[in-house]
XYZ file of C-alpha atoms in Angstrom:
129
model
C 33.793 24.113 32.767
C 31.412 21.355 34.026
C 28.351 24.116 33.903
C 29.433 25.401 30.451
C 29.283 21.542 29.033
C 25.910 20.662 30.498
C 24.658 23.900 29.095
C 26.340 23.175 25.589
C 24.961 19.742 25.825
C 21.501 20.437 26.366
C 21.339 23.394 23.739
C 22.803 20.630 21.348
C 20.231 18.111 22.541
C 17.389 20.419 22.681
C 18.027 21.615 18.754
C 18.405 18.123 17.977
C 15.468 17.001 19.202
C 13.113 19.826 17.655
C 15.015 19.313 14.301
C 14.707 15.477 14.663
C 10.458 16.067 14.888
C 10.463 18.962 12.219
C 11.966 16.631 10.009
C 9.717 13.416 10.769
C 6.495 15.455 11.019
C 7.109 18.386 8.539
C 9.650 17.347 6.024
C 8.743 14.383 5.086
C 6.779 15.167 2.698
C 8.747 17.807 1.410
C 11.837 15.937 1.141
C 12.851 13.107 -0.914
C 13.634 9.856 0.862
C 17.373 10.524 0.212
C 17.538 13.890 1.477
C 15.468 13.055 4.562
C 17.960 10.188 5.557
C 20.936 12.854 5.031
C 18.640 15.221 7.200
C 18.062 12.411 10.149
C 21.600 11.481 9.870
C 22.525 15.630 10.958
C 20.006 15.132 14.024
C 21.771 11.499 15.085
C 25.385 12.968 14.869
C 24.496 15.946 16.939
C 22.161 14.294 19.216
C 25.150 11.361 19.745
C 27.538 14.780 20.554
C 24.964 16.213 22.527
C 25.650 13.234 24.985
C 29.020 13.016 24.467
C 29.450 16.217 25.937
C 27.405 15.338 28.935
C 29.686 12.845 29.537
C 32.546 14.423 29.387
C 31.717 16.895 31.534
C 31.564 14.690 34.553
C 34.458 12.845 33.751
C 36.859 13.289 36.569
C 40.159 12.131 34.791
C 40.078 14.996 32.202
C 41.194 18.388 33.455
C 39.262 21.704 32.868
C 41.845 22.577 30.245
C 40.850 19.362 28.397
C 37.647 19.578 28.419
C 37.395 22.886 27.005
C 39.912 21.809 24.263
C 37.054 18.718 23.805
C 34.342 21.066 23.621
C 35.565 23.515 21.350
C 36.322 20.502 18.635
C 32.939 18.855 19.200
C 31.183 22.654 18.789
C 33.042 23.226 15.856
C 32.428 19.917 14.422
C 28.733 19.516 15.185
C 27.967 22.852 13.471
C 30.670 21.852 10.341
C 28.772 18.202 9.816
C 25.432 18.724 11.136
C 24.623 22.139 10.027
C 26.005 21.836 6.461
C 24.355 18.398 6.209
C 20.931 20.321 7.345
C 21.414 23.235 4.668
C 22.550 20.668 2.348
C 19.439 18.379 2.452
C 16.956 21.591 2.913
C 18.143 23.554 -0.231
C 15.447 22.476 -2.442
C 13.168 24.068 -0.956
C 15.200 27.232 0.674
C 15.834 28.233 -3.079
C 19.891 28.558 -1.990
C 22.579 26.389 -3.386
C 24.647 25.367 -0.389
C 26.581 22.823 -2.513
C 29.425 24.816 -1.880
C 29.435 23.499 1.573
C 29.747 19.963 0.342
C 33.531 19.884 1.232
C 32.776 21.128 4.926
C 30.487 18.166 6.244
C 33.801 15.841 5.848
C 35.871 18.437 7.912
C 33.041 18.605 10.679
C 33.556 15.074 10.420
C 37.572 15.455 11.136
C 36.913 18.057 14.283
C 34.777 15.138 15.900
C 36.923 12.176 15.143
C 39.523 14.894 16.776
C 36.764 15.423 19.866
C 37.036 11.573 20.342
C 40.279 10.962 19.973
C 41.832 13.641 22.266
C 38.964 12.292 25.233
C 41.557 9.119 24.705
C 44.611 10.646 24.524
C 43.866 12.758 27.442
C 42.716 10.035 29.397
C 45.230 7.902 28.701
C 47.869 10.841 29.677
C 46.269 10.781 32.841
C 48.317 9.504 36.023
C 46.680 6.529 37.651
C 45.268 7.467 41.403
């Protein structure tokens, strides 16, 4: 599980950082000022899970099972908030209306307050050694 996290993690990281740069160097002048803060605030939240996941996969107290529970939520809610927060602020100029997928971002949201809060619950759960 370790390996598959790390991987995860860097993929997230990686797409994070080249969509942090695309949207400093070639959306900004493209995109208003308000949509380019929604589109930075995607990158943060998925770069932020990106190292979350890193982290939890070297956390000893969790147990393979709950760390692939952890990673599912986070993977589901970094593509729910991030991605429809990317097609959101980028529709302009795709030509598509993804406002339909204004209701999503808030339940990415919920699957990574759920990441966070099961890395407690789980840890707490844990027997002391």
């Amino acid at each position: 599980m370790t390996k598959k996290l790390v991987t995860l993690a860097a993929f997230f990281g990686l797409v994070a950082i080249i969509l942090g740069a695309f949207g400093a160097h070639g959306l900004k002048k493209v995109l208003t000022a308000e949509q380019l803060v929604s589109f930075e605030t995607g990158v943060r939240y998925q770069m932020y899970h990106a190292l979350f996941l890193l982290l939890i996969s070297q956390l000893n107290v969790l147990t393979d099972k709950h760390k692939r529970t952890i990673g599912i939520l986070t993977t589901i809610g970094v593509f729910l908030f991030s991605g429809s927060i990317f097609l959101l602020s980028t529709q302009e100029l795709s030509g598509i209306d993804f406002r339909f997928l204004g209701p999503i971002t808030p339940v990415g949201g919920v699957f990574l307050i759920l990441s966070w809060f099961f890395t407690a619950f789980y840890s707490m759960k844990q027997k002391s050694n």
